[in-house]
Amino acid sequence: MSDAIDNAKRALRADLRERRYGMSDAAREAAADGIRTQLRELVASTGARSISCYLSAPTEPGTRAFIDEAVAAGVRVLLPISRNDGLLDWVVAEPGAAVSDGLFGIPEPIGEVLSPISVGEVDLLVIPIEKK
């Protein structure tokens, strides 16, 4: 990757982190409600029975309510675990499962670790992006 692209990505990440930190609790909760509603509708409209999702950091709009709701509805949810080699391992979400800080300080589940190829079995991938 060129230095210019690397620097641009680093600057974008810093800007996104700053905006997330600046969100009020009310704005964060409203965003989490919107995420949950849209993901619930997406899972229903696609008929997905197995999905991947991410655990939100405390400064991000929450995904945990959606994950708990999906698991309760019988949807298999895989949550990522970072690896040093850049790949992701996966854990099946369970209600009330323990969470720890992962390799990059991002919340990650604790549980039986599945290999990187496990994500190939899901019907839907939920990947975080930032919209300006």
CSV table of N, CA, C and O in Angstrom, one decimal:
chain,number,residue,atom,x,y,z
A,1,MET,N,0.8,-1.2,0.0
A,1,MET,CA,0.0,0.0,0.0
A,1,MET,C,0.9,1.2,0.0
A,1,MET,O,1.9,1.3,0.7
A,2,SER,N,0.5,2.2,-0.8
A,2,SER,CA,1.4,3.4,-0.9
A,2,SER,C,1.3,4.2,0.4
A,2,SER,O,0.3,4.1,1.2
A,3,ASP,N,2.3,5.0,0.7
A,3,ASP,CA,2.3,5.9,1.9
A,3,ASP,C,1.1,6.8,1.9
A,3,ASP,O,0.5,7.1,2.9
A,4,ALA,N,0.7,7.4,0.7
A,4,ALA,CA,-0.4,8.3,0.7
A,4,ALA,C,-1.7,7.7,1.1
A,4,ALA,O,-2.5,8.2,1.8
A,5,ILE,N,-1.9,6.5,0.6
A,5,ILE,CA,-3.1,5.7,0.9
A,5,ILE,C,-3.1,5.4,2.4
A,5,ILE,O,-4.1,5.5,3.1
A,6,ASP,N,-2.0,4.9,2.9
A,6,ASP,CA,-1.9,4.5,4.3
A,6,ASP,C,-2.1,5.7,5.2
A,6,ASP,O,-2.9,5.7,6.2
A,7,ASN,N,-1.6,6.9,4.9
A,7,ASN,CA,-1.8,8.1,5.6
A,7,ASN,C,-3.2,8.6,5.6
A,7,ASN,O,-3.8,9.0,6.6
A,8,ALA,N,-3.9,8.4,4.4
A,8,ALA,CA,-5.3,8.8,4.3
A,8,ALA,C,-6.2,7.9,5.1
A,8,ALA,O,-7.1,8.4,5.8
A,9,LYS,N,-5.9,6.6,5.1
A,9,LYS,CA,-6.7,5.7,6.0
A,9,LYS,C,-6.5,6.0,7.4
A,9,LYS,O,-7.5,6.0,8.2
A,10,ARG,N,-5.3,6.3,7.8
A,10,ARG,CA,-5.0,6.6,9.2
A,10,ARG,C,-5.7,7.9,9.7
A,10,ARG,O,-6.3,8.0,10.7
A,11,ALA,N,-5.8,8.9,8.8
A,11,ALA,CA,-6.4,10.2,9.1
A,11,ALA,C,-8.0,9.9,9.1
A,11,ALA,O,-8.6,10.5,10.0
A,12,LEU,N,-8.5,9.1,8.2
A,12,LEU,CA,-9.9,8.8,8.3
A,12,LEU,C,-10.3,8.1,9.5
A,12,LEU,O,-11.3,8.5,10.2
A,13,ARG,N,-9.5,7.1,9.9
A,13,ARG,CA,-9.8,6.4,11.2
A,13,ARG,C,-9.8,7.3,12.4
A,13,ARG,O,-10.7,7.3,13.3
A,14,ALA,N,-8.8,8.3,12.4
A,14,ALA,CA,-8.7,9.2,13.5
A,14,ALA,C,-10.0,10.1,13.6
A,14,ALA,O,-10.5,10.4,14.6
A,15,ASP,N,-10.4,10.6,12.4
A,15,ASP,CA,-11.6,11.4,12.3
A,15,ASP,C,-12.8,10.7,12.8
A,15,ASP,O,-13.7,11.2,13.5
A,16,LEU,N,-13.0,9.4,12.3
A,16,LEU,CA,-14.2,8.6,12.7
A,16,LEU,C,-14.2,8.4,14.2
A,16,LEU,O,-15.2,8.5,14.9
A,17,ARG,N,-13.0,8.1,14.8
A,17,ARG,CA,-12.9,7.9,16.3
A,17,ARG,C,-13.3,9.1,17.0
A,17,ARG,O,-14.1,9.1,18.0
A,18,GLU,N,-12.8,10.3,16.5
A,18,GLU,CA,-13.2,11.5,17.2
A,18,GLU,C,-14.7,11.8,17.2
A,18,GLU,O,-15.3,12.2,18.1
A,19,ARG,N,-15.3,11.6,16.0
A,19,ARG,CA,-16.7,11.8,15.9
A,19,ARG,C,-17.5,10.8,16.8
A,19,ARG,O,-18.5,11.2,17.4
A,20,ARG,N,-17.1,9.6,16.9
A,20,ARG,CA,-17.8,8.6,17.7
A,20,ARG,C,-17.7,9.1,19.2
A,20,ARG,O,-18.6,9.0,19.9
A,21,TYR,N,-16.5,9.5,19.6
A,21,TYR,CA,-16.3,9.9,21.0
A,21,TYR,C,-17.1,11.1,21.3
A,21,TYR,O,-17.5,11.3,22.5
A,22,GLY,N,-17.4,11.9,20.3
A,22,GLY,CA,-18.2,13.2,20.6
A,22,GLY,C,-19.7,13.0,20.6
A,22,GLY,O,-20.4,13.9,20.9
A,23,MET,N,-20.2,11.8,20.3
A,23,MET,CA,-21.6,11.5,20.3
A,23,MET,C,-22.2,11.5,21.7
A,23,MET,O,-21.5,11.0,22.6
A,24,SER,N,-23.3,12.1,21.8
A,24,SER,CA,-24.0,12.1,23.1
A,24,SER,C,-24.5,10.7,23.4
A,24,SER,O,-24.7,9.9,22.4
A,25,ASP,N,-24.8,10.4,24.6
A,25,ASP,CA,-25.4,9.1,24.9
A,25,ASP,C,-26.8,8.9,24.2
A,25,ASP,O,-27.1,7.8,23.7
A,26,ALA,N,-27.5,10.0,24.1
A,26,ALA,CA,-28.8,9.9,23.5
A,26,ALA,C,-28.7,9.7,22.0
A,26,ALA,O,-29.4,8.8,21.4
A,27,ALA,N,-27.7,10.3,21.4
A,27,ALA,CA,-27.5,10.1,19.9
A,27,ALA,C,-27.0,8.7,19.7
A,27,ALA,O,-27.4,8.0,18.7
A,28,ARG,N,-26.1,8.2,20.6
A,28,ARG,CA,-25.6,6.8,20.4
A,28,ARG,C,-26.7,5.8,20.6
A,28,ARG,O,-26.8,4.8,19.8
A,29,GLU,N,-27.6,6.0,21.5
A,29,GLU,CA,-28.7,5.1,21.7
A,29,GLU,C,-29.7,5.2,20.5
A,29,GLU,O,-30.2,4.1,20.1
A,30,ALA,N,-30.0,6.4,20.0
A,30,ALA,CA,-30.8,6.5,18.8
A,30,ALA,C,-30.2,5.8,17.6
A,30,ALA,O,-30.9,5.1,16.9
A,31,ALA,N,-28.9,5.9,17.5
A,31,ALA,CA,-28.3,5.2,16.4
A,31,ALA,C,-28.3,3.7,16.6
A,31,ALA,O,-28.6,3.0,15.6
A,32,ALA,N,-28.1,3.2,17.8
A,32,ALA,CA,-28.2,1.8,18.1
A,32,ALA,C,-29.6,1.3,17.8
A,32,ALA,O,-29.8,0.2,17.2
A,33,ASP,N,-30.7,2.0,18.1
A,33,ASP,CA,-32.0,1.6,17.8
A,33,ASP,C,-32.3,1.5,16.3
A,33,ASP,O,-32.9,0.6,15.8
A,34,GLY,N,-31.7,2.5,15.6
A,34,GLY,CA,-31.8,2.5,14.1
A,34,GLY,C,-31.1,1.3,13.5
A,34,GLY,O,-31.6,0.6,12.6
A,35,ILE,N,-29.9,1.0,14.0
A,35,ILE,CA,-29.2,-0.2,13.5
A,35,ILE,C,-29.9,-1.5,13.8
A,35,ILE,O,-30.1,-2.3,12.9
A,36,ARG,N,-30.5,-1.6,15.0
A,36,ARG,CA,-31.2,-2.8,15.4
A,36,ARG,C,-32.4,-3.0,14.5
A,36,ARG,O,-32.7,-4.1,14.0
A,37,THR,N,-33.2,-1.9,14.3
A,37,THR,CA,-34.4,-2.0,13.4
A,37,THR,C,-34.0,-2.4,12.0
A,37,THR,O,-34.6,-3.3,11.4
A,38,GLN,N,-33.0,-1.7,11.4
A,38,GLN,CA,-32.6,-2.0,10.0
A,38,GLN,C,-32.1,-3.4,9.9
A,38,GLN,O,-32.4,-4.1,8.9
A,39,LEU,N,-31.3,-3.9,10.9
A,39,LEU,CA,-30.7,-5.2,10.8
A,39,LEU,C,-31.8,-6.3,11.0
A,39,LEU,O,-31.8,-7.3,10.3
A,40,ARG,N,-32.7,-6.0,11.9
A,40,ARG,CA,-33.9,-6.9,12.1
A,40,ARG,C,-34.6,-7.1,10.7
A,40,ARG,O,-35.0,-8.2,10.3
A,41,GLU,N,-34.9,-6.0,10.1
A,41,GLU,CA,-35.6,-6.0,8.8
A,41,GLU,C,-34.8,-6.7,7.7
A,41,GLU,O,-35.4,-7.4,6.9
A,42,LEU,N,-33.5,-6.5,7.7
A,42,LEU,CA,-32.7,-7.1,6.7
A,42,LEU,C,-32.6,-8.6,6.9
A,42,LEU,O,-32.8,-9.4,5.9
A,43,VAL,N,-32.5,-9.1,8.1
A,43,VAL,CA,-32.5,-10.5,8.4
A,43,VAL,C,-33.8,-11.1,8.0
A,43,VAL,O,-33.9,-12.2,7.3
A,44,ALA,N,-34.9,-10.5,8.3
A,44,ALA,CA,-36.2,-11.0,8.0
A,44,ALA,C,-36.4,-11.0,6.5
A,44,ALA,O,-36.9,-12.0,5.9
A,45,SER,N,-36.1,-10.0,5.8
A,45,SER,CA,-36.3,-9.9,4.3
A,45,SER,C,-35.4,-10.9,3.5
A,45,SER,O,-35.8,-11.3,2.5
A,46,THR,N,-34.3,-11.2,4.1
A,46,THR,CA,-33.4,-12.1,3.3
A,46,THR,C,-33.6,-13.6,3.8
A,46,THR,O,-33.1,-14.5,3.1
A,47,GLY,N,-34.3,-13.7,4.9
A,47,GLY,CA,-34.5,-15.1,5.5
A,47,GLY,C,-33.2,-15.7,6.0
A,47,GLY,O,-33.1,-16.9,6.2
A,48,ALA,N,-32.2,-14.8,6.4
A,48,ALA,CA,-30.9,-15.3,6.9
A,48,ALA,C,-31.1,-16.1,8.2
A,48,ALA,O,-31.8,-15.6,9.1
A,49,ARG,N,-30.5,-17.2,8.3
A,49,ARG,CA,-30.6,-18.0,9.5
A,49,ARG,C,-29.2,-18.1,10.2
A,49,ARG,O,-29.1,-18.6,11.3
A,50,SER,N,-28.2,-17.5,9.5
A,50,SER,CA,-26.9,-17.5,10.1
A,50,SER,C,-26.2,-16.2,9.6
A,50,SER,O,-26.2,-16.0,8.4
A,51,ILE,N,-25.7,-15.4,10.5
A,51,ILE,CA,-25.1,-14.1,10.1
A,51,ILE,C,-23.7,-13.9,10.9
A,51,ILE,O,-23.5,-14.6,11.9
A,52,SER,N,-22.9,-13.0,10.4
A,52,SER,CA,-21.8,-12.6,11.1
A,52,SER,C,-22.1,-11.1,11.5
A,52,SER,O,-22.8,-10.4,10.8
A,53,CYS,N,-21.6,-10.7,12.7
A,53,CYS,CA,-21.8,-9.4,13.2
A,53,CYS,C,-20.6,-9.0,14.0
A,53,CYS,O,-19.8,-9.8,14.3
A,54,TYR,N,-20.5,-7.7,14.4
A,54,TYR,CA,-19.4,-7.3,15.3
A,54,TYR,C,-20.0,-6.8,16.6
A,54,TYR,O,-21.1,-6.4,16.7
A,55,LEU,N,-19.2,-6.9,17.6
A,55,LEU,CA,-19.6,-6.4,18.9
A,55,LEU,C,-19.1,-4.9,18.9
A,55,LEU,O,-18.0,-4.6,18.6
A,56,SER,N,-20.0,-4.0,19.2
A,56,SER,CA,-19.7,-2.6,19.2
A,56,SER,C,-18.8,-2.2,20.4
A,56,SER,O,-18.9,-2.8,21.4
A,57,ALA,N,-18.0,-1.3,20.1
A,57,ALA,CA,-17.2,-0.7,21.2
A,57,ALA,C,-18.1,0.2,22.0
A,57,ALA,O,-19.1,0.7,21.5
A,58,PRO,N,-17.7,0.5,23.3
A,58,PRO,CA,-18.5,1.4,24.1
A,58,PRO,C,-18.8,2.8,23.5
A,58,PRO,O,-19.8,3.4,23.7
A,59,THR,N,-17.9,3.3,22.6
A,59,THR,CA,-18.1,4.6,22.0
A,59,THR,C,-18.9,4.5,20.7
A,59,THR,O,-19.2,5.6,20.1
A,60,GLU,N,-19.3,3.3,20.3
A,60,GLU,CA,-20.0,3.2,19.0
A,60,GLU,C,-21.5,2.9,19.4
A,60,GLU,O,-21.8,2.5,20.4
A,61,PRO,N,-22.4,3.2,18.4
A,61,PRO,CA,-23.8,2.8,18.6
A,61,PRO,C,-23.8,1.3,18.8
A,61,PRO,O,-23.1,0.5,18.1
A,62,GLY,N,-24.6,0.8,19.7
A,62,GLY,CA,-24.5,-0.6,20.1
A,62,GLY,C,-25.1,-1.6,19.2
A,62,GLY,O,-26.1,-1.3,18.5
A,63,THR,N,-24.5,-2.8,19.1
A,63,THR,CA,-25.0,-3.9,18.3
A,63,THR,C,-25.5,-5.0,19.2
A,63,THR,O,-26.1,-6.0,18.7
A,64,ARG,N,-25.2,-4.9,20.5
A,64,ARG,CA,-25.5,-6.1,21.4
A,64,ARG,C,-27.0,-6.4,21.5
A,64,ARG,O,-27.4,-7.5,21.5
A,65,ALA,N,-27.9,-5.4,21.5
A,65,ALA,CA,-29.3,-5.6,21.6
A,65,ALA,C,-29.8,-6.4,20.3
A,65,ALA,O,-30.6,-7.3,20.4
A,66,PHE,N,-29.3,-6.0,19.2
A,66,PHE,CA,-29.6,-6.7,17.9
A,66,PHE,C,-29.1,-8.2,18.0
A,66,PHE,O,-29.8,-9.1,17.7
A,67,ILE,N,-27.9,-8.3,18.4
A,67,ILE,CA,-27.3,-9.7,18.5
A,67,ILE,C,-28.1,-10.6,19.5
A,67,ILE,O,-28.5,-11.7,19.1
A,68,ASP,N,-28.4,-10.1,20.6
A,68,ASP,CA,-29.2,-10.8,21.6
A,68,ASP,C,-30.6,-11.2,21.0
A,68,ASP,O,-31.1,-12.3,21.2
A,69,GLU,N,-31.2,-10.2,20.3
A,69,GLU,CA,-32.5,-10.4,19.7
A,69,GLU,C,-32.4,-11.5,18.6
A,69,GLU,O,-33.3,-12.4,18.5
A,70,ALA,N,-31.4,-11.4,17.8
A,70,ALA,CA,-31.2,-12.4,16.7
A,70,ALA,C,-31.0,-13.8,17.3
A,70,ALA,O,-31.7,-14.8,16.8
A,71,VAL,N,-30.2,-13.9,18.3
A,71,VAL,CA,-29.9,-15.2,18.9
A,71,VAL,C,-31.2,-15.8,19.5
A,71,VAL,O,-31.6,-17.0,19.3
A,72,ALA,N,-32.0,-14.9,20.2
A,72,ALA,CA,-33.3,-15.3,20.8
A,72,ALA,C,-34.3,-15.8,19.7
A,72,ALA,O,-35.1,-16.7,20.0
A,73,ALA,N,-34.1,-15.3,18.5
A,73,ALA,CA,-35.0,-15.6,17.4
A,73,ALA,C,-34.5,-16.9,16.7
A,73,ALA,O,-35.1,-17.3,15.7
A,74,GLY,N,-33.4,-17.5,17.1
A,74,GLY,CA,-32.9,-18.7,16.5
A,74,GLY,C,-31.9,-18.4,15.4
A,74,GLY,O,-31.5,-19.4,14.7
A,75,VAL,N,-31.4,-17.2,15.2
A,75,VAL,CA,-30.4,-16.9,14.2
A,75,VAL,C,-29.0,-17.2,14.8
A,75,VAL,O,-28.7,-16.8,15.9
A,76,ARG,N,-28.2,-17.9,14.0
A,76,ARG,CA,-26.8,-18.2,14.5
A,76,ARG,C,-26.0,-17.0,14.1
A,76,ARG,O,-25.9,-16.6,13.0
A,77,VAL,N,-25.4,-16.4,15.2
A,77,VAL,CA,-24.6,-15.2,15.0
A,77,VAL,C,-23.1,-15.5,15.3
A,77,VAL,O,-22.8,-15.9,16.4
A,78,LEU,N,-22.3,-15.3,14.3
A,78,LEU,CA,-20.8,-15.4,14.5
A,78,LEU,C,-20.2,-14.0,14.8
A,78,LEU,O,-20.5,-13.1,14.1
A,79,LEU,N,-19.4,-14.0,15.8
A,79,LEU,CA,-18.7,-12.8,16.2
A,79,LEU,C,-17.2,-12.9,16.0
A,79,LEU,O,-16.6,-14.0,16.3
A,80,PRO,N,-16.5,-11.9,15.5
A,80,PRO,CA,-15.1,-12.0,15.1
A,80,PRO,C,-14.2,-11.9,16.3
A,80,PRO,O,-14.4,-11.2,17.3
A,81,ILE,N,-13.0,-12.6,16.1
A,81,ILE,CA,-11.9,-12.5,17.0
A,81,ILE,C,-10.7,-12.2,16.2
A,81,ILE,O,-10.4,-12.9,15.2
A,82,SER,N,-10.0,-11.1,16.5
A,82,SER,CA,-8.8,-10.7,15.7
A,82,SER,C,-7.6,-11.6,15.9
A,82,SER,O,-7.5,-12.2,17.0
A,83,ARG,N,-6.8,-11.8,14.9
A,83,ARG,CA,-5.6,-12.6,14.9
A,83,ARG,C,-4.4,-11.8,14.5
A,83,ARG,O,-4.6,-10.8,13.7
A,84,ASN,N,-3.2,-12.2,14.9
A,84,ASN,CA,-2.0,-11.5,14.5
A,84,ASN,C,-1.7,-11.5,13.0
A,84,ASN,O,-1.1,-10.6,12.5
A,85,ASP,N,-2.2,-12.5,12.4
A,85,ASP,CA,-1.9,-12.7,10.9
A,85,ASP,C,-2.9,-11.9,10.1
A,85,ASP,O,-2.9,-12.0,8.8
A,86,GLY,N,-3.9,-11.2,10.7
A,86,GLY,CA,-4.8,-10.4,9.9
A,86,GLY,C,-6.1,-11.1,9.6
A,86,GLY,O,-7.1,-10.5,9.1
A,87,LEU,N,-6.2,-12.4,9.8
A,87,LEU,CA,-7.4,-13.1,9.6
A,87,LEU,C,-8.3,-13.0,10.9
A,87,LEU,O,-7.9,-12.5,11.9
A,88,LEU,N,-9.5,-13.4,10.7
A,88,LEU,CA,-10.5,-13.4,11.9
A,88,LEU,C,-10.9,-14.8,12.2
A,88,LEU,O,-11.2,-15.6,11.3
A,89,ASP,N,-10.8,-15.2,13.5
A,89,ASP,CA,-11.5,-16.4,14.0
A,89,ASP,C,-12.9,-16.0,14.4
A,89,ASP,O,-13.2,-14.8,14.4
A,90,TRP,N,-13.7,-16.9,14.7
A,90,TRP,CA,-15.1,-16.6,15.0
A,90,TRP,C,-15.6,-17.4,16.3
A,90,TRP,O,-15.1,-18.5,16.5
A,91,VAL,N,-16.6,-16.8,16.9
A,91,VAL,CA,-17.2,-17.4,18.1
A,91,VAL,C,-18.7,-17.3,17.9
A,91,VAL,O,-19.2,-16.2,17.4
A,92,VAL,N,-19.5,-18.3,18.2
A,92,VAL,CA,-20.9,-18.3,18.1
A,92,VAL,C,-21.5,-17.5,19.3
A,92,VAL,O,-21.1,-17.8,20.4
A,93,ALA,N,-22.3,-16.5,19.0
A,93,ALA,CA,-22.8,-15.6,20.1
A,93,ALA,C,-23.8,-16.4,20.9
A,93,ALA,O,-24.6,-17.2,20.5
A,94,GLU,N,-23.7,-16.2,22.2
A,94,GLU,CA,-24.6,-16.8,23.2
A,94,GLU,C,-25.1,-15.7,24.2
A,94,GLU,O,-24.3,-14.8,24.5
A,95,PRO,N,-26.3,-15.7,24.6
A,95,PRO,CA,-26.8,-14.7,25.5
A,95,PRO,C,-26.0,-14.6,26.8
A,95,PRO,O,-25.6,-15.6,27.4
A,96,GLY,N,-25.6,-13.4,27.1
A,96,GLY,CA,-24.8,-13.2,28.4
A,96,GLY,C,-23.4,-13.7,28.3
A,96,GLY,O,-22.8,-13.8,29.4
A,97,ALA,N,-22.9,-14.0,27.2
A,97,ALA,CA,-21.5,-14.5,27.1
A,97,ALA,C,-20.5,-13.5,27.4
A,97,ALA,O,-20.7,-12.3,27.2
A,98,ALA,N,-19.4,-13.9,28.0
A,98,ALA,CA,-18.4,-12.9,28.4
A,98,ALA,C,-17.7,-12.3,27.2
A,98,ALA,O,-17.6,-12.9,26.1
A,99,VAL,N,-17.2,-11.1,27.4
A,99,VAL,CA,-16.5,-10.3,26.4
A,99,VAL,C,-15.2,-9.8,27.0
A,99,VAL,O,-15.1,-9.5,28.2
A,100,SER,N,-14.1,-9.8,26.2
A,100,SER,CA,-12.9,-9.2,26.7
A,100,SER,C,-12.3,-8.3,25.6
A,100,SER,O,-12.8,-8.3,24.4
A,101,ASP,N,-11.3,-7.5,25.9
A,101,ASP,CA,-10.7,-6.6,24.9
A,101,ASP,C,-9.8,-7.5,24.0
A,101,ASP,O,-9.0,-8.3,24.5
A,102,GLY,N,-10.0,-7.4,22.7
A,102,GLY,CA,-9.2,-8.2,21.8
A,102,GLY,C,-7.9,-7.6,21.5
A,102,GLY,O,-7.4,-6.7,22.1
A,103,LEU,N,-7.3,-8.1,20.4
A,103,LEU,CA,-6.0,-7.8,20.0
A,103,LEU,C,-5.8,-6.3,19.8
A,103,LEU,O,-4.8,-5.7,20.2
A,104,PHE,N,-6.8,-5.6,19.3
A,104,PHE,CA,-6.7,-4.2,19.0
A,104,PHE,C,-7.5,-3.3,20.0
A,104,PHE,O,-7.9,-2.2,19.7
A,105,GLY,N,-7.8,-3.9,21.2
A,105,GLY,CA,-8.6,-3.2,22.2
A,105,GLY,C,-10.1,-3.1,21.9
A,105,GLY,O,-10.9,-2.5,22.5
A,106,ILE,N,-10.5,-3.9,20.9
A,106,ILE,CA,-11.9,-3.9,20.4
A,106,ILE,C,-12.6,-5.1,21.2
A,106,ILE,O,-12.0,-6.1,21.4
A,107,PRO,N,-13.8,-4.9,21.7
A,107,PRO,CA,-14.5,-6.0,22.4
A,107,PRO,C,-14.6,-7.2,21.5
A,107,PRO,O,-15.0,-7.1,20.3
A,108,GLU,N,-14.3,-8.4,22.1
A,108,GLU,CA,-14.4,-9.6,21.4
A,108,GLU,C,-15.0,-10.7,22.3
A,108,GLU,O,-14.8,-10.6,23.6
A,109,PRO,N,-15.7,-11.6,21.8
A,109,PRO,CA,-16.4,-12.6,22.6
A,109,PRO,C,-15.4,-13.6,23.1
A,109,PRO,O,-14.3,-13.9,22.6
A,110,ILE,N,-15.8,-14.3,24.2
A,110,ILE,CA,-15.0,-15.4,24.8
A,110,ILE,C,-15.9,-16.6,24.6
A,110,ILE,O,-17.1,-16.6,24.9
A,111,GLY,N,-15.3,-17.7,24.0
A,111,GLY,CA,-16.0,-18.9,23.8
A,111,GLY,C,-15.2,-19.8,22.9
A,111,GLY,O,-14.0,-19.6,22.7
A,112,GLU,N,-15.9,-20.9,22.4
A,112,GLU,CA,-15.2,-21.8,21.6
A,112,GLU,C,-14.8,-21.2,20.2
A,112,GLU,O,-15.7,-20.6,19.5
A,113,VAL,N,-13.6,-21.2,19.9
A,113,VAL,CA,-13.1,-20.5,18.7
A,113,VAL,C,-13.2,-21.4,17.5
A,113,VAL,O,-12.8,-22.5,17.4
A,114,LEU,N,-13.8,-20.8,16.4
A,114,LEU,CA,-14.0,-21.4,15.1
A,114,LEU,C,-13.0,-20.8,14.2
A,114,LEU,O,-12.6,-19.6,14.3
A,115,SER,N,-12.6,-21.5,13.2
A,115,SER,CA,-11.6,-21.1,12.2
A,115,SER,C,-12.1,-19.9,11.3
A,115,SER,O,-13.3,-19.7,11.2
A,116,PRO,N,-11.2,-19.3,10.6
A,116,PRO,CA,-11.6,-18.2,9.7
A,116,PRO,C,-12.6,-18.7,8.6
A,116,PRO,O,-13.4,-17.9,8.1
A,117,ILE,N,-12.5,-19.9,8.2
A,117,ILE,CA,-13.4,-20.4,7.1
A,117,ILE,C,-14.8,-20.5,7.6
A,117,ILE,O,-15.7,-20.7,6.8
A,118,SER,N,-15.1,-20.5,8.9
A,118,SER,CA,-16.4,-20.6,9.4
A,118,SER,C,-17.4,-19.5,8.9
A,118,SER,O,-18.6,-19.8,8.7
A,119,VAL,N,-16.8,-18.4,8.6
A,119,VAL,CA,-17.7,-17.3,8.1
A,119,VAL,C,-18.2,-17.6,6.8
A,119,VAL,O,-19.2,-17.0,6.4
A,120,GLY,N,-17.6,-18.5,6.1
A,120,GLY,CA,-18.2,-18.9,4.7
A,120,GLY,C,-19.5,-19.6,4.8
A,120,GLY,O,-20.2,-19.7,3.8
A,121,GLU,N,-19.9,-19.9,6.0
A,121,GLU,CA,-21.2,-20.6,6.2
A,121,GLU,C,-22.4,-19.7,6.5
A,121,GLU,O,-23.5,-20.1,6.6
A,122,VAL,N,-22.1,-18.4,6.6
A,122,VAL,CA,-23.2,-17.5,7.0
A,122,VAL,C,-24.0,-17.0,5.8
A,122,VAL,O,-23.4,-17.0,4.6
A,123,ASP,N,-25.2,-16.6,6.0
A,123,ASP,CA,-26.1,-16.1,4.9
A,123,ASP,C,-25.9,-14.6,4.7
A,123,ASP,O,-26.2,-14.1,3.6
A,124,LEU,N,-25.4,-13.9,5.8
A,124,LEU,CA,-25.4,-12.5,5.7
A,124,LEU,C,-24.2,-12.0,6.6
A,124,LEU,O,-24.0,-12.5,7.7
A,125,LEU,N,-23.4,-11.1,6.0
A,125,LEU,CA,-22.3,-10.5,6.7
A,125,LEU,C,-22.7,-9.0,7.2
A,125,LEU,O,-23.0,-8.2,6.3
A,126,VAL,N,-22.5,-8.7,8.4
A,126,VAL,CA,-22.8,-7.4,8.9
A,126,VAL,C,-21.4,-6.8,9.2
A,126,VAL,O,-20.7,-7.2,10.1
A,127,ILE,N,-21.0,-5.8,8.5
A,127,ILE,CA,-19.7,-5.2,8.5
A,127,ILE,C,-19.9,-3.7,8.9
A,127,ILE,O,-20.6,-3.0,8.2
A,128,PRO,N,-19.1,-3.2,9.8
A,128,PRO,CA,-19.3,-1.8,10.2
A,128,PRO,C,-18.6,-0.8,9.2
A,128,PRO,O,-17.6,-1.1,8.7
A,129,ILE,N,-19.4,0.2,8.8
A,129,ILE,CA,-18.8,1.3,8.0
A,129,ILE,C,-19.2,2.6,8.6
A,129,ILE,O,-20.2,2.7,9.4
A,130,GLU,N,-18.6,3.7,8.3
A,130,GLU,CA,-19.0,5.0,8.7
A,130,GLU,C,-19.5,5.8,7.6
A,130,GLU,O,-19.0,5.9,6.5
A,131,LYS,N,-20.7,6.4,7.8
A,131,LYS,CA,-21.4,7.2,6.8
A,131,LYS,C,-21.3,8.6,7.2
A,131,LYS,O,-21.6,9.0,8.3
A,132,LYS,N,-20.8,9.5,6.3
A,132,LYS,CA,-20.7,10.9,6.7
A,132,LYS,C,-22.0,11.6,6.3
A,132,LYS,O,-22.7,11.3,5.5
